[in-house]
PDB file of C-alpha atoms and ligand atoms in Angstrom:
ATOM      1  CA  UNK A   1     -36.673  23.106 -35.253  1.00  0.00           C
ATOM      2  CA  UNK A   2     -38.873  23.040 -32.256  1.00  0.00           C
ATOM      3  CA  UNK A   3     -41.114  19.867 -31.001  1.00  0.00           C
ATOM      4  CA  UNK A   4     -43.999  20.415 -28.846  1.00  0.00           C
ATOM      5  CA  UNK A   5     -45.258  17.448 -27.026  1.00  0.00           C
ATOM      6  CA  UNK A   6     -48.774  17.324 -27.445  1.00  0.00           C
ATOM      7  CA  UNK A   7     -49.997  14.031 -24.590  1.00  0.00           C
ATOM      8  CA  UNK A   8     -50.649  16.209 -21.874  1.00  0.00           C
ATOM      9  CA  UNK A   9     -54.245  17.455 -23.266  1.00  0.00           C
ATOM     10  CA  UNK A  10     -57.815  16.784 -21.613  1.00  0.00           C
ATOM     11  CA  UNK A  11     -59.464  16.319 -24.928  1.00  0.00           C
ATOM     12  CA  UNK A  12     -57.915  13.142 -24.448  1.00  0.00           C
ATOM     13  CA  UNK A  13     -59.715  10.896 -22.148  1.00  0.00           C
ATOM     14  CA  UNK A  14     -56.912   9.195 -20.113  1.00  0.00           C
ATOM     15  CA  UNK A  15     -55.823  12.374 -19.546  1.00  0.00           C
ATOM     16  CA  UNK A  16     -58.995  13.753 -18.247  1.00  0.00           C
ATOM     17  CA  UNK A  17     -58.987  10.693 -16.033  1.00  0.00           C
ATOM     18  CA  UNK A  18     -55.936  11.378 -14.804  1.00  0.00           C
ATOM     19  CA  UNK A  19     -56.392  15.049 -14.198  1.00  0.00           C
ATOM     20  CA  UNK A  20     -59.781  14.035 -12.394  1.00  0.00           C
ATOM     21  CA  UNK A  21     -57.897  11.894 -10.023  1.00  0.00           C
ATOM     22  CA  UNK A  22     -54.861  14.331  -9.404  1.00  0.00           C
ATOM     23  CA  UNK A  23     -52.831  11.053 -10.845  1.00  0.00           C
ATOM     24  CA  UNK A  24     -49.853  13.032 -10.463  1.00  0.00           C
ATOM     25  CA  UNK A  25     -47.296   9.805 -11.481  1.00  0.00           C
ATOM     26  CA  UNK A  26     -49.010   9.430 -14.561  1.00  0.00           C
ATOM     27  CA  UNK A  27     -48.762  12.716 -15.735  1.00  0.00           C
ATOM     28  CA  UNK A  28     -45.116  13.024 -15.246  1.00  0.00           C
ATOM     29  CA  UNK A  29     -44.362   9.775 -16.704  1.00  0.00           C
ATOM     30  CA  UNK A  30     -45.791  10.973 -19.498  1.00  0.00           C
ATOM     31  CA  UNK A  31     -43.870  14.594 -19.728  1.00  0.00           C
ATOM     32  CA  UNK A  32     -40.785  12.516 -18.961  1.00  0.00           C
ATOM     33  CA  UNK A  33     -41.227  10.582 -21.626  1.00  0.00           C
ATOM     34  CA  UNK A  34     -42.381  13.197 -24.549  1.00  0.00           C
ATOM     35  CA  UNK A  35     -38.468  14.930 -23.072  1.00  0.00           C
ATOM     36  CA  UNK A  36     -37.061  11.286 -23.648  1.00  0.00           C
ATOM     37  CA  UNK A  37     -39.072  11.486 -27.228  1.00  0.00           C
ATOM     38  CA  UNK A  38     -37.027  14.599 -27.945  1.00  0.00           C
ATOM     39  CA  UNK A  39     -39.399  17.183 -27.343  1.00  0.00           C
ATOM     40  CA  UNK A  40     -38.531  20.682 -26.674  1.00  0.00           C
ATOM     41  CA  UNK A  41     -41.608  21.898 -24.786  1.00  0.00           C
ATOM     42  CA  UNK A  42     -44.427  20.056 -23.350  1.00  0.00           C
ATOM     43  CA  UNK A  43     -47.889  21.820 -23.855  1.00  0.00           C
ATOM     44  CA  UNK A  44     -50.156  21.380 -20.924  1.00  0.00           C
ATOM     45  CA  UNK A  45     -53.913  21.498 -21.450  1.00  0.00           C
ATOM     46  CA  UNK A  46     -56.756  21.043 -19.162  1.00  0.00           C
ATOM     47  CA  UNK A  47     -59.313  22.545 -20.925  1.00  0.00           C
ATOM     48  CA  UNK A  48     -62.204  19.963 -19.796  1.00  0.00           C
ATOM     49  CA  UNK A  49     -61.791  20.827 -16.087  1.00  0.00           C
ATOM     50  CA  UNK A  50     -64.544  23.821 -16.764  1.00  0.00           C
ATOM     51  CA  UNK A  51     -65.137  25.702 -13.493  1.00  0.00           C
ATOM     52  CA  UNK A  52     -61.311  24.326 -11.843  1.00  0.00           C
ATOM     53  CA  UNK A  53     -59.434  25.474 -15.078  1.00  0.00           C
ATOM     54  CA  UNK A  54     -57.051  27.957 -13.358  1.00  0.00           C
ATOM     55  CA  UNK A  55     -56.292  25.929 -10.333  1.00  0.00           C
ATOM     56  CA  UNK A  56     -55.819  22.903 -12.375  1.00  0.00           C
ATOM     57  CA  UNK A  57     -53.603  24.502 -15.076  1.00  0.00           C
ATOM     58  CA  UNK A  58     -51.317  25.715 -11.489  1.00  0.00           C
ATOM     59  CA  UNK A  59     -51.407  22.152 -10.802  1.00  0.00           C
ATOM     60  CA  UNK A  60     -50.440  20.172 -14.064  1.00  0.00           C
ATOM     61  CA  UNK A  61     -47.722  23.177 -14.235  1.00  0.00           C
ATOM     62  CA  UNK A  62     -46.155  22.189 -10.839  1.00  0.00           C
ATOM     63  CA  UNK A  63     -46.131  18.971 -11.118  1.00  0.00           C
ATOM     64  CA  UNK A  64     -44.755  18.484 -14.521  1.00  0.00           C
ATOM     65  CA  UNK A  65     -41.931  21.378 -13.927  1.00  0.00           C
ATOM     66  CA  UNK A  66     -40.945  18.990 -10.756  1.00  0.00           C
ATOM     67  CA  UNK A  67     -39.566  15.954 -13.224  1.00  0.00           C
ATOM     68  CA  UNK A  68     -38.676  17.872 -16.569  1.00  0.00           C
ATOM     69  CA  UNK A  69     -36.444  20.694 -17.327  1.00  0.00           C
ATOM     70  CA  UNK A  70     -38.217  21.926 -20.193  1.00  0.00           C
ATOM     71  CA  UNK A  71     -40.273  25.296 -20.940  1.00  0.00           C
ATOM     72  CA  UNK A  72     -44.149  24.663 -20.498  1.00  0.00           C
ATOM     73  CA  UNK A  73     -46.651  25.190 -23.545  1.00  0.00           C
ATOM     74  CA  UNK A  74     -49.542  26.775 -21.517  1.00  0.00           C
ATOM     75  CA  UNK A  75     -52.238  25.857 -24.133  1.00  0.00           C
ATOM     76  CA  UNK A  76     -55.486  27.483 -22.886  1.00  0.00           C
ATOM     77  CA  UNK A  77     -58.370  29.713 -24.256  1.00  0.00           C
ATOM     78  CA  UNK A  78     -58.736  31.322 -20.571  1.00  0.00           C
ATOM     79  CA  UNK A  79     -56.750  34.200 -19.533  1.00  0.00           C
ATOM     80  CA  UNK A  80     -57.427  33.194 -15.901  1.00  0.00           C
ATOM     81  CA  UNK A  81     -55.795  29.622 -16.247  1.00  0.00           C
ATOM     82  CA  UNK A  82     -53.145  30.988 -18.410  1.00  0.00           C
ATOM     83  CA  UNK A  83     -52.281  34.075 -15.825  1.00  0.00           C
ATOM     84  CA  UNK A  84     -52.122  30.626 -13.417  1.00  0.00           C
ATOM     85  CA  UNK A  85     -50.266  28.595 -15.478  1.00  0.00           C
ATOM     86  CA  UNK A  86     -47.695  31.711 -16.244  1.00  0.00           C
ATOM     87  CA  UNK A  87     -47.529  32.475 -12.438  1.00  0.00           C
ATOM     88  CA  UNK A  88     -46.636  29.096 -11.497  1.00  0.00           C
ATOM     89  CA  UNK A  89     -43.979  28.318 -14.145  1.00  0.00           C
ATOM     90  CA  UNK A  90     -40.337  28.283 -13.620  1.00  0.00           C
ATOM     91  CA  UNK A  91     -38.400  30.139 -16.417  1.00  0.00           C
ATOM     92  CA  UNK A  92     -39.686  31.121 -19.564  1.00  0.00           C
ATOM     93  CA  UNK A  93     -43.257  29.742 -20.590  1.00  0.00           C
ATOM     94  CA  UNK A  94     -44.862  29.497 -24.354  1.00  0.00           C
ATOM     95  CA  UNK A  95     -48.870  30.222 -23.883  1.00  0.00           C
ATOM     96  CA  UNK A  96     -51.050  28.786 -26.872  1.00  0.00           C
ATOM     97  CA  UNK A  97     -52.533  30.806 -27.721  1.00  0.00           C
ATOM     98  CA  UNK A  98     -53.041  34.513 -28.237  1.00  0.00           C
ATOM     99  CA  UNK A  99     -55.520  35.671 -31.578  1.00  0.00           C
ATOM    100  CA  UNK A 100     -56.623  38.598 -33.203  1.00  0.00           C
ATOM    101  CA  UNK A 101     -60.098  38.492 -31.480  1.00  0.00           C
ATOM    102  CA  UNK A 102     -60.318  41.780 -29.800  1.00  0.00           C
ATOM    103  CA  UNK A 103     -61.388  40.010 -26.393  1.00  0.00           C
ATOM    104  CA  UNK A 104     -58.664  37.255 -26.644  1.00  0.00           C
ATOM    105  CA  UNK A 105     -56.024  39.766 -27.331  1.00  0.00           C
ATOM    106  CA  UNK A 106     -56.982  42.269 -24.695  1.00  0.00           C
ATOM    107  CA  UNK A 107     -57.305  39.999 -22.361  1.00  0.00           C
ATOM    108  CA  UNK A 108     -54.302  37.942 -22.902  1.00  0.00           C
ATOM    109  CA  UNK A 109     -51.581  41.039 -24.113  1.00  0.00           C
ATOM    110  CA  UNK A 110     -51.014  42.037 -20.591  1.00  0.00           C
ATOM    111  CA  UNK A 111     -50.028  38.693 -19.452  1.00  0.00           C
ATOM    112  CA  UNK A 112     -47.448  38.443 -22.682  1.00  0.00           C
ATOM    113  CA  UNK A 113     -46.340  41.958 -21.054  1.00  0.00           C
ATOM    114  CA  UNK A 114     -45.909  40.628 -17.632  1.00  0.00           C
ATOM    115  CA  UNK A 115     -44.502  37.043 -17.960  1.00  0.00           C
ATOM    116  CA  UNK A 116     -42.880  37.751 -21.201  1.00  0.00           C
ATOM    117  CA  UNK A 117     -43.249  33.955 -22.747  1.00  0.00           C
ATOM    118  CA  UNK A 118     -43.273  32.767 -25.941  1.00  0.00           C
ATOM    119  CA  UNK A 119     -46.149  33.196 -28.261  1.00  0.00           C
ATOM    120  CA  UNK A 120     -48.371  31.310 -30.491  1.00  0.00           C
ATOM    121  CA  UNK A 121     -50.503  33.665 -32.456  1.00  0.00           C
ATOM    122  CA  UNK A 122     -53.236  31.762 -34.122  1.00  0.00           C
ATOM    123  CA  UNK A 123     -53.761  33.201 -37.528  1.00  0.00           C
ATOM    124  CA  UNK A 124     -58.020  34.185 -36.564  1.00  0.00           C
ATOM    125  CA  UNK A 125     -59.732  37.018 -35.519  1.00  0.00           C
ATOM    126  CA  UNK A 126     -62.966  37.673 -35.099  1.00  0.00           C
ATOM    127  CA  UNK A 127     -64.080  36.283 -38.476  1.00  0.00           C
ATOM    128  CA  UNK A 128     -63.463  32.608 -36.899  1.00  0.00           C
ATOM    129  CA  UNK A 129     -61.237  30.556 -38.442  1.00  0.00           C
ATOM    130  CA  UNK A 130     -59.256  31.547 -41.457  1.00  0.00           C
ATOM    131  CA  UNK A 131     -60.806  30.260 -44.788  1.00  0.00           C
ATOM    132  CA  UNK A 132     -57.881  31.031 -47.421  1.00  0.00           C
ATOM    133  CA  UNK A 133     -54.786  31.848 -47.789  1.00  0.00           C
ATOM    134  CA  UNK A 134     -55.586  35.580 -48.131  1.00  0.00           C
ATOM    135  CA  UNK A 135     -57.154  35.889 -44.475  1.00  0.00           C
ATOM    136  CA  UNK A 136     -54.490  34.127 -42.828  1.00  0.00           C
ATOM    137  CA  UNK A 137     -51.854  36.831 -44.696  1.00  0.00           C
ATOM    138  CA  UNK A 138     -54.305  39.569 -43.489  1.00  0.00           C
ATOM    139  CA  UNK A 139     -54.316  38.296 -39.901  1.00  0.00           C
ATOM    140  CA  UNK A 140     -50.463  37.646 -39.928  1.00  0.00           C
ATOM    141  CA  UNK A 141     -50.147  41.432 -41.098  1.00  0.00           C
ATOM    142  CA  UNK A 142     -51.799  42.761 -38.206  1.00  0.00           C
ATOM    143  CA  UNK A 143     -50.550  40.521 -35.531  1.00  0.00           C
ATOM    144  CA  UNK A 144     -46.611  40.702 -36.317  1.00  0.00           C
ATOM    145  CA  UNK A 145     -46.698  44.366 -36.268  1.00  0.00           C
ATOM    146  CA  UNK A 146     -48.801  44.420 -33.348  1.00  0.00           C
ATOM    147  CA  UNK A 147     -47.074  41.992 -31.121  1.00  0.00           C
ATOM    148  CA  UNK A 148     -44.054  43.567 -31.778  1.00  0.00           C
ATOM    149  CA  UNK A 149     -45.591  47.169 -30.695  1.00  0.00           C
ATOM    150  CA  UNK A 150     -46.265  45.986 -27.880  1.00  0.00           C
ATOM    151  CA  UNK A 151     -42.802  44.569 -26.927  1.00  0.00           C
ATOM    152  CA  UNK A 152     -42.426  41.092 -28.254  1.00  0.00           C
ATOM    153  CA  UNK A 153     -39.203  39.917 -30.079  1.00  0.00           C
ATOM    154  CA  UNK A 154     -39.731  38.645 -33.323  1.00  0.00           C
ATOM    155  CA  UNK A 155     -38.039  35.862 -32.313  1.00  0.00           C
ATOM    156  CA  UNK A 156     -40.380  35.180 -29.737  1.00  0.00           C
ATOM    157  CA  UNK A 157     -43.597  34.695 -31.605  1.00  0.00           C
ATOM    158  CA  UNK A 158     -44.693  31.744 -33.441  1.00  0.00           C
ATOM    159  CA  UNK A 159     -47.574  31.971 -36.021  1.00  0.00           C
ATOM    160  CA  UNK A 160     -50.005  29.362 -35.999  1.00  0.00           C
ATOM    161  CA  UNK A 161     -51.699  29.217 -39.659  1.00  0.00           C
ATOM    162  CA  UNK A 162     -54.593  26.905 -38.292  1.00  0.00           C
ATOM    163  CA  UNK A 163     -54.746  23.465 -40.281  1.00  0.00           C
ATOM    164  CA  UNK A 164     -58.278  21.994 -40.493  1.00  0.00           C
ATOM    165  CA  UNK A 165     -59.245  18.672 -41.781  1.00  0.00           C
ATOM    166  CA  UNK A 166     -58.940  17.297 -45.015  1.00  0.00           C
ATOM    167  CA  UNK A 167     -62.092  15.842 -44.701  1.00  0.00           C
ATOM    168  CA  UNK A 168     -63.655  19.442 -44.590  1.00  0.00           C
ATOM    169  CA  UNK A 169     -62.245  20.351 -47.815  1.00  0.00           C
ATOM    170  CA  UNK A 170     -59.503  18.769 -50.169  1.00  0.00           C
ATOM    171  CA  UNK A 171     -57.288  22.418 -50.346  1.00  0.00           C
ATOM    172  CA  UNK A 172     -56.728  22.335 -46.588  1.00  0.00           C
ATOM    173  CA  UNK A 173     -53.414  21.270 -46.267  1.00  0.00           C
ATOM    174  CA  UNK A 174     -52.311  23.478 -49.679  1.00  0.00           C
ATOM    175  CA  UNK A 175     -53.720  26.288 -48.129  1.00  0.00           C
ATOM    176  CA  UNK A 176     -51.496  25.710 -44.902  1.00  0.00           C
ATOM    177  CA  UNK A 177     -48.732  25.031 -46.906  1.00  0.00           C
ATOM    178  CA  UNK A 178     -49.083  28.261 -49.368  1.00  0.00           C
ATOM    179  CA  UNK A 179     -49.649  30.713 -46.326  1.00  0.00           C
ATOM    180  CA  UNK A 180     -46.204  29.310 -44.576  1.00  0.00           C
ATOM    181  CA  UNK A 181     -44.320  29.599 -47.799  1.00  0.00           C
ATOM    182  CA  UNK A 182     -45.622  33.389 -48.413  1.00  0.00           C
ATOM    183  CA  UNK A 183     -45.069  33.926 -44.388  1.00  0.00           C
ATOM    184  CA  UNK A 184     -41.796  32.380 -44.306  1.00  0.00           C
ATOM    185  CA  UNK A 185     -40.713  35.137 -46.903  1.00  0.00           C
ATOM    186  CA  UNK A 186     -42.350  38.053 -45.610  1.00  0.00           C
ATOM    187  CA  UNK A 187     -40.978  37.466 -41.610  1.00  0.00           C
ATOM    188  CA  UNK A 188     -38.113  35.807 -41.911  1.00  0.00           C
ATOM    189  CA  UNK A 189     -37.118  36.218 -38.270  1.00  0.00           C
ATOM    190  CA  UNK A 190     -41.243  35.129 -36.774  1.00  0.00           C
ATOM    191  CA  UNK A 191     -41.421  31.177 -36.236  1.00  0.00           C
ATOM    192  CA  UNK A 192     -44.252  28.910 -37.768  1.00  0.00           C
ATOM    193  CA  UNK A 193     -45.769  26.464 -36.140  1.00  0.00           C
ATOM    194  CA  UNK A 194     -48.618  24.201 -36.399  1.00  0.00           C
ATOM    195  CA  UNK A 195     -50.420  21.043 -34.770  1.00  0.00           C
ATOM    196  CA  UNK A 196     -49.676  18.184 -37.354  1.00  0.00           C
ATOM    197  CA  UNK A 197     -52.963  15.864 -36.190  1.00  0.00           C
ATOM    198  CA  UNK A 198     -55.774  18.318 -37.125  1.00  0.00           C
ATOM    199  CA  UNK A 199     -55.048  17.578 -40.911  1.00  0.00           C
ATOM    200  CA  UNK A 200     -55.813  13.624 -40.732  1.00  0.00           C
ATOM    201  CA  UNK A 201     -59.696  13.992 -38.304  1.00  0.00           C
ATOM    202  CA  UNK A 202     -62.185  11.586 -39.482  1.00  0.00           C
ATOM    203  CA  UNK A 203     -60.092   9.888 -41.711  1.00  0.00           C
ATOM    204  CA  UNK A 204     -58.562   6.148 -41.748  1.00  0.00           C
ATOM    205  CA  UNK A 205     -54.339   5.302 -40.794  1.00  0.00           C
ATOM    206  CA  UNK A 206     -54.258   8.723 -39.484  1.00  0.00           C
ATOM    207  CA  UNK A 207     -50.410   9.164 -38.510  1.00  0.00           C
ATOM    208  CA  UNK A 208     -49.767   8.516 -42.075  1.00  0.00           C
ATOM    209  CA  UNK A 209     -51.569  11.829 -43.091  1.00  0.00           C
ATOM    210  CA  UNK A 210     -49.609  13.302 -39.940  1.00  0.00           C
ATOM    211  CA  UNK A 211     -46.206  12.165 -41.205  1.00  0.00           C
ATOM    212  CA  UNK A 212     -46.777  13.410 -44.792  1.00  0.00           C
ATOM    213  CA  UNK A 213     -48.260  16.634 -43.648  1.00  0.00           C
ATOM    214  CA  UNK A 214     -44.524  17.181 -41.255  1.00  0.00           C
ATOM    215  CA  UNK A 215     -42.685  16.917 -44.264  1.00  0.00           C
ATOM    216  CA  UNK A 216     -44.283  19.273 -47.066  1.00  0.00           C
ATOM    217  CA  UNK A 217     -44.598  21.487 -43.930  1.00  0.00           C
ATOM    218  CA  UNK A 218     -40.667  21.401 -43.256  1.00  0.00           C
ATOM    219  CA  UNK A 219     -40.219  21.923 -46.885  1.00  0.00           C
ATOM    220  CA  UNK A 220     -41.844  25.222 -47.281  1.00  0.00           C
ATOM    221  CA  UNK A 221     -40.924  26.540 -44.092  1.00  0.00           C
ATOM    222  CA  UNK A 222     -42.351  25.164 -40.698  1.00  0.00           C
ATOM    223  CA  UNK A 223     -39.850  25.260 -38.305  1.00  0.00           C
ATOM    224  CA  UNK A 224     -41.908  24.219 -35.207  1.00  0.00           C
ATOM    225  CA  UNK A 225     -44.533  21.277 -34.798  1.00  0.00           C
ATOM    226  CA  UNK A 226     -47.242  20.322 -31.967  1.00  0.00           C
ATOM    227  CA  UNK A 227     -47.022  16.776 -32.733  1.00  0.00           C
ATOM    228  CA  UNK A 228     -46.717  13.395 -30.256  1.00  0.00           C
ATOM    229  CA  UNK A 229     -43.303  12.871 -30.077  1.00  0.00           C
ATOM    230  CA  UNK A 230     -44.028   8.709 -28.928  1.00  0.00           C
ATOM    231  CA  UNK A 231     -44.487   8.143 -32.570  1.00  0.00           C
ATOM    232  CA  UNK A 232     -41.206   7.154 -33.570  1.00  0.00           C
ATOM    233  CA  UNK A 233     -41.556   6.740 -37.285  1.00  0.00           C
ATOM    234  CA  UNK A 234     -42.649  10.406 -37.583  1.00  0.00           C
ATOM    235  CA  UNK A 235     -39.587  11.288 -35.490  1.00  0.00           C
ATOM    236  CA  UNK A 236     -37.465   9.626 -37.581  1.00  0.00           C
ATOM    237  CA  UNK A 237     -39.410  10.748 -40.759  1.00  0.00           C
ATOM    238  CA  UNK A 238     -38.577  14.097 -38.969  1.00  0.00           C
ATOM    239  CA  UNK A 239     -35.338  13.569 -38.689  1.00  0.00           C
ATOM    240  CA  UNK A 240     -34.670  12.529 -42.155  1.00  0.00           C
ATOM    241  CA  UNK A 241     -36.655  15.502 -43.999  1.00  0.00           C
ATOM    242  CA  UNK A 242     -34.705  18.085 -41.710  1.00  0.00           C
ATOM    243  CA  UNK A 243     -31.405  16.361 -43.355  1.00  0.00           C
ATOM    244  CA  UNK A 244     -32.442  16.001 -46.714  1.00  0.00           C
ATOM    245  CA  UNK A 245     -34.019  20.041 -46.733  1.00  0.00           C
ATOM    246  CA  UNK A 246     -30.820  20.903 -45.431  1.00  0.00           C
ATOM    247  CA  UNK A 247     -31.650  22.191 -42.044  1.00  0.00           C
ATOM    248  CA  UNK A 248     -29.303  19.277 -40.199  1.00  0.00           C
ATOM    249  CA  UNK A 249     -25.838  20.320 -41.212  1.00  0.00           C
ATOM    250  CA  UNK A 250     -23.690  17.600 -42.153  1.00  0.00           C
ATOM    251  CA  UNK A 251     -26.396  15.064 -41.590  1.00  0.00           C
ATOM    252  CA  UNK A 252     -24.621  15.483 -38.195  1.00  0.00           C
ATOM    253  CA  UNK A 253     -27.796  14.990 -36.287  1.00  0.00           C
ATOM    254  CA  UNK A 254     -29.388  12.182 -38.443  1.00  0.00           C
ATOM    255  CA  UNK A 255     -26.188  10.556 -38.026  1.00  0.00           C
ATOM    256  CA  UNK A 256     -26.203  10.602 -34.007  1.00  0.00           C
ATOM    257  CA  UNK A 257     -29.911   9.350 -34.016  1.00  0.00           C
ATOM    258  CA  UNK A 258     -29.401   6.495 -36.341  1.00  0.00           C
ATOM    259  CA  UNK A 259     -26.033   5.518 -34.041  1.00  0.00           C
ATOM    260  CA  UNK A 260     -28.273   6.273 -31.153  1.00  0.00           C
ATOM    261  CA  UNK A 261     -30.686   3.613 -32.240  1.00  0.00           C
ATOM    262  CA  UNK A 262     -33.498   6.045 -32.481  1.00  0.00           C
ATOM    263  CA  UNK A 263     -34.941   5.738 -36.232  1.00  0.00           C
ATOM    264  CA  UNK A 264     -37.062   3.335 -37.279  1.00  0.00           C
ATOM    265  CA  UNK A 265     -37.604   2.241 -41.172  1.00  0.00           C
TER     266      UNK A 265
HETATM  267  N1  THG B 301     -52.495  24.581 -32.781  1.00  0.00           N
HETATM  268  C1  THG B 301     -52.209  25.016 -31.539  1.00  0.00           C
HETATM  269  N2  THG B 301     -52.519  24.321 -30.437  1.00  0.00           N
HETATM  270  C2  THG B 301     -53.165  23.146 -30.548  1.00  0.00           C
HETATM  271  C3  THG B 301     -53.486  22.629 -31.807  1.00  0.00           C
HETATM  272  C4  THG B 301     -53.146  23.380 -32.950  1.00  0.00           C
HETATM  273  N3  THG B 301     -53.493  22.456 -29.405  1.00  0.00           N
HETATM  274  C5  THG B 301     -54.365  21.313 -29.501  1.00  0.00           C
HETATM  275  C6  THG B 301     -54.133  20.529 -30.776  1.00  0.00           C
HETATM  276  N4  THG B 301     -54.130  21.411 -31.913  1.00  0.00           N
HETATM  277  C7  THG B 301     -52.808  19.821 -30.706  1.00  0.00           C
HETATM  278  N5  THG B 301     -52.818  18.900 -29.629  1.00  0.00           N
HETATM  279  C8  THG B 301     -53.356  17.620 -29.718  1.00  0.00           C
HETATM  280  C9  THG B 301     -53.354  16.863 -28.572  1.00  0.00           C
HETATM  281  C10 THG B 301     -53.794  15.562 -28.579  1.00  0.00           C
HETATM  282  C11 THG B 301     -54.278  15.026 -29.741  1.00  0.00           C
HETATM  283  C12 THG B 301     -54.292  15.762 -30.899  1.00  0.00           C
HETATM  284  C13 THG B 301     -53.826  17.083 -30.890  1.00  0.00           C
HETATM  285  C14 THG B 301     -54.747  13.634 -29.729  1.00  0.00           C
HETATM  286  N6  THG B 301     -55.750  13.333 -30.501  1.00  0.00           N
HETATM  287  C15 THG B 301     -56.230  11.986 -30.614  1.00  0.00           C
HETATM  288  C16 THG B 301     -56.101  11.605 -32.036  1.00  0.00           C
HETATM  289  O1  THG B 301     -55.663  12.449 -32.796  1.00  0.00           O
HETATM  290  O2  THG B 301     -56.396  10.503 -32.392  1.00  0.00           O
HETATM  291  C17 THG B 301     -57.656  11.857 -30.171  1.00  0.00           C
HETATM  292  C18 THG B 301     -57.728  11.715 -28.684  1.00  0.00           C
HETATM  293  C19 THG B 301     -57.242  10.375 -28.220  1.00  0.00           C
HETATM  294  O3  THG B 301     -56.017  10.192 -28.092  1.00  0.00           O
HETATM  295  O4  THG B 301     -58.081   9.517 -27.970  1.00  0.00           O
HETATM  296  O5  THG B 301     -54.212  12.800 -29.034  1.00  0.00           O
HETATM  297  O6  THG B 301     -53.399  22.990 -34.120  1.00  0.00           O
HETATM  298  N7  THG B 301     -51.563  26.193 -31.438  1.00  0.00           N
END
């Protein structure tokens, strides 16, 4: 199971602040704390700095590699700030994302090539988003065989089946859930991976949505989440589901976190 800390992202606006004003110390606090949180990766994101991107993304990936130990998530539509983000990091990267979109994947493939990182492969091409079940399979079917063409381990990319709001439609989350149980089974080796917050925008009590999402997720397959590790009832919800769906062996792990005074009821 793999957590990706999701803080470090302009959309949100202390973070935009932050970036603005180079507030290096608050950035890092908050990478150090997302590690604390148990997160595996932190994604970085400075999508709102327009015109700076690349130098920025160089930036936010210095200065967070200084206090943590763990791989970046370079989470980016630009290939120029994610060629800056990849040239800056220490050790090996993630980039969010690479799609089927002929531009996107031309420009981004040689970068995967050069830096060799981890990769999340968003289940669109140049249709847009994915609308069922069906054109998330079709998309899957052409980017597993592709990224592996072209030199990536299976074990190395991470499908992203794109959740969308359940305000948009009430089927969203099914259809997430469907495609990972059909995916899981067809690529048993290729990780799956989604952002857990998408499924609760525009709606009330929102982590609650979140923390349900996580664990139907889990239970048909997920085995990665961009999610904010600070919220420690979903981390313990987390922690419990990965027990009880028998992906914590022994209860081994649950056990340590309850003695480590880490869940919450
Ligand atoms: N898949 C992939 N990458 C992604 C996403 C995904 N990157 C972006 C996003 N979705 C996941 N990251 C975040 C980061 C921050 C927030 C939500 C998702 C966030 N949102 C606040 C909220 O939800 O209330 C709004 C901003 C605020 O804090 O004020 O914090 O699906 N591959």
């Amino acid at each position: 199971m793999l957590i990706v800390g999701e803080l470090i992202n302009s959309s949100r606006r202390p973070i935009a602040e932050a970036i603005a004003a180079r507030d290096k110390a608050y950035l890092q606090e908050l990478a150090v704390k997302q590690v604390e949180a148990g997160a595996h990766i932190i994604d970085v994101n400075c999508g709102t700095s327009l015109a700076q991107e690349a130098a920025v993304m160089a930036w936010l990936v210095d200065i967070v590699q200084e206090v943590v130990d763990v791989p970046l998530c370079i989470d980016t539509p630009s290939p120029a700030a994610m060629e800056a983000g990849l040239a800056h990091h220490k050790g090996k990267a993630m980039i969010n994302s690479i799609t089927a979109e002929r531009t996107r994947w031309e420009e981004v493939l040689p970068l995967v090539q050069r830096y060799k990182p981890s990769v999340i492969a968003l289940l669109m091409d140049d249709g847009g988003m994915p609308a069922t079940v069906e054109d998330r399979l079709r998309v899957a079917g052409r980017l597993v065989p592709a990224l592996v063409d072209a030199g990536v381990p299976e074990e190395d990319i991470y499908l992203d089946p794109l959740v969308k709001p359940l305000g948009v439609g009430s089927t969203c989350g099914v259809e997430v859930l469907e495609s990972t149980r059909i995916l899981r089974q067809k690529y048993p080796q290729v990780h799956l991976i989604c952002g857990l917050s998408n499924i609760s925008y525009g709606l009330p009590e929102r982590r609650l949505l979140n923390r349900a999402f996580m664990v139907m997720c889990l239970s048909v397959g997920m085995d990665a989440f961009i999610l904010d590790p600070l919220d420690r009832p979903l981390m313990s919800l987390l922690a419990a589901a990965k027990a009880v769906a028998g992906k914590d062996d022994y209860c081994l792990e649950y056990i340590a976190a309850a003695r480590a005074g880490k869940l919450v009821v």
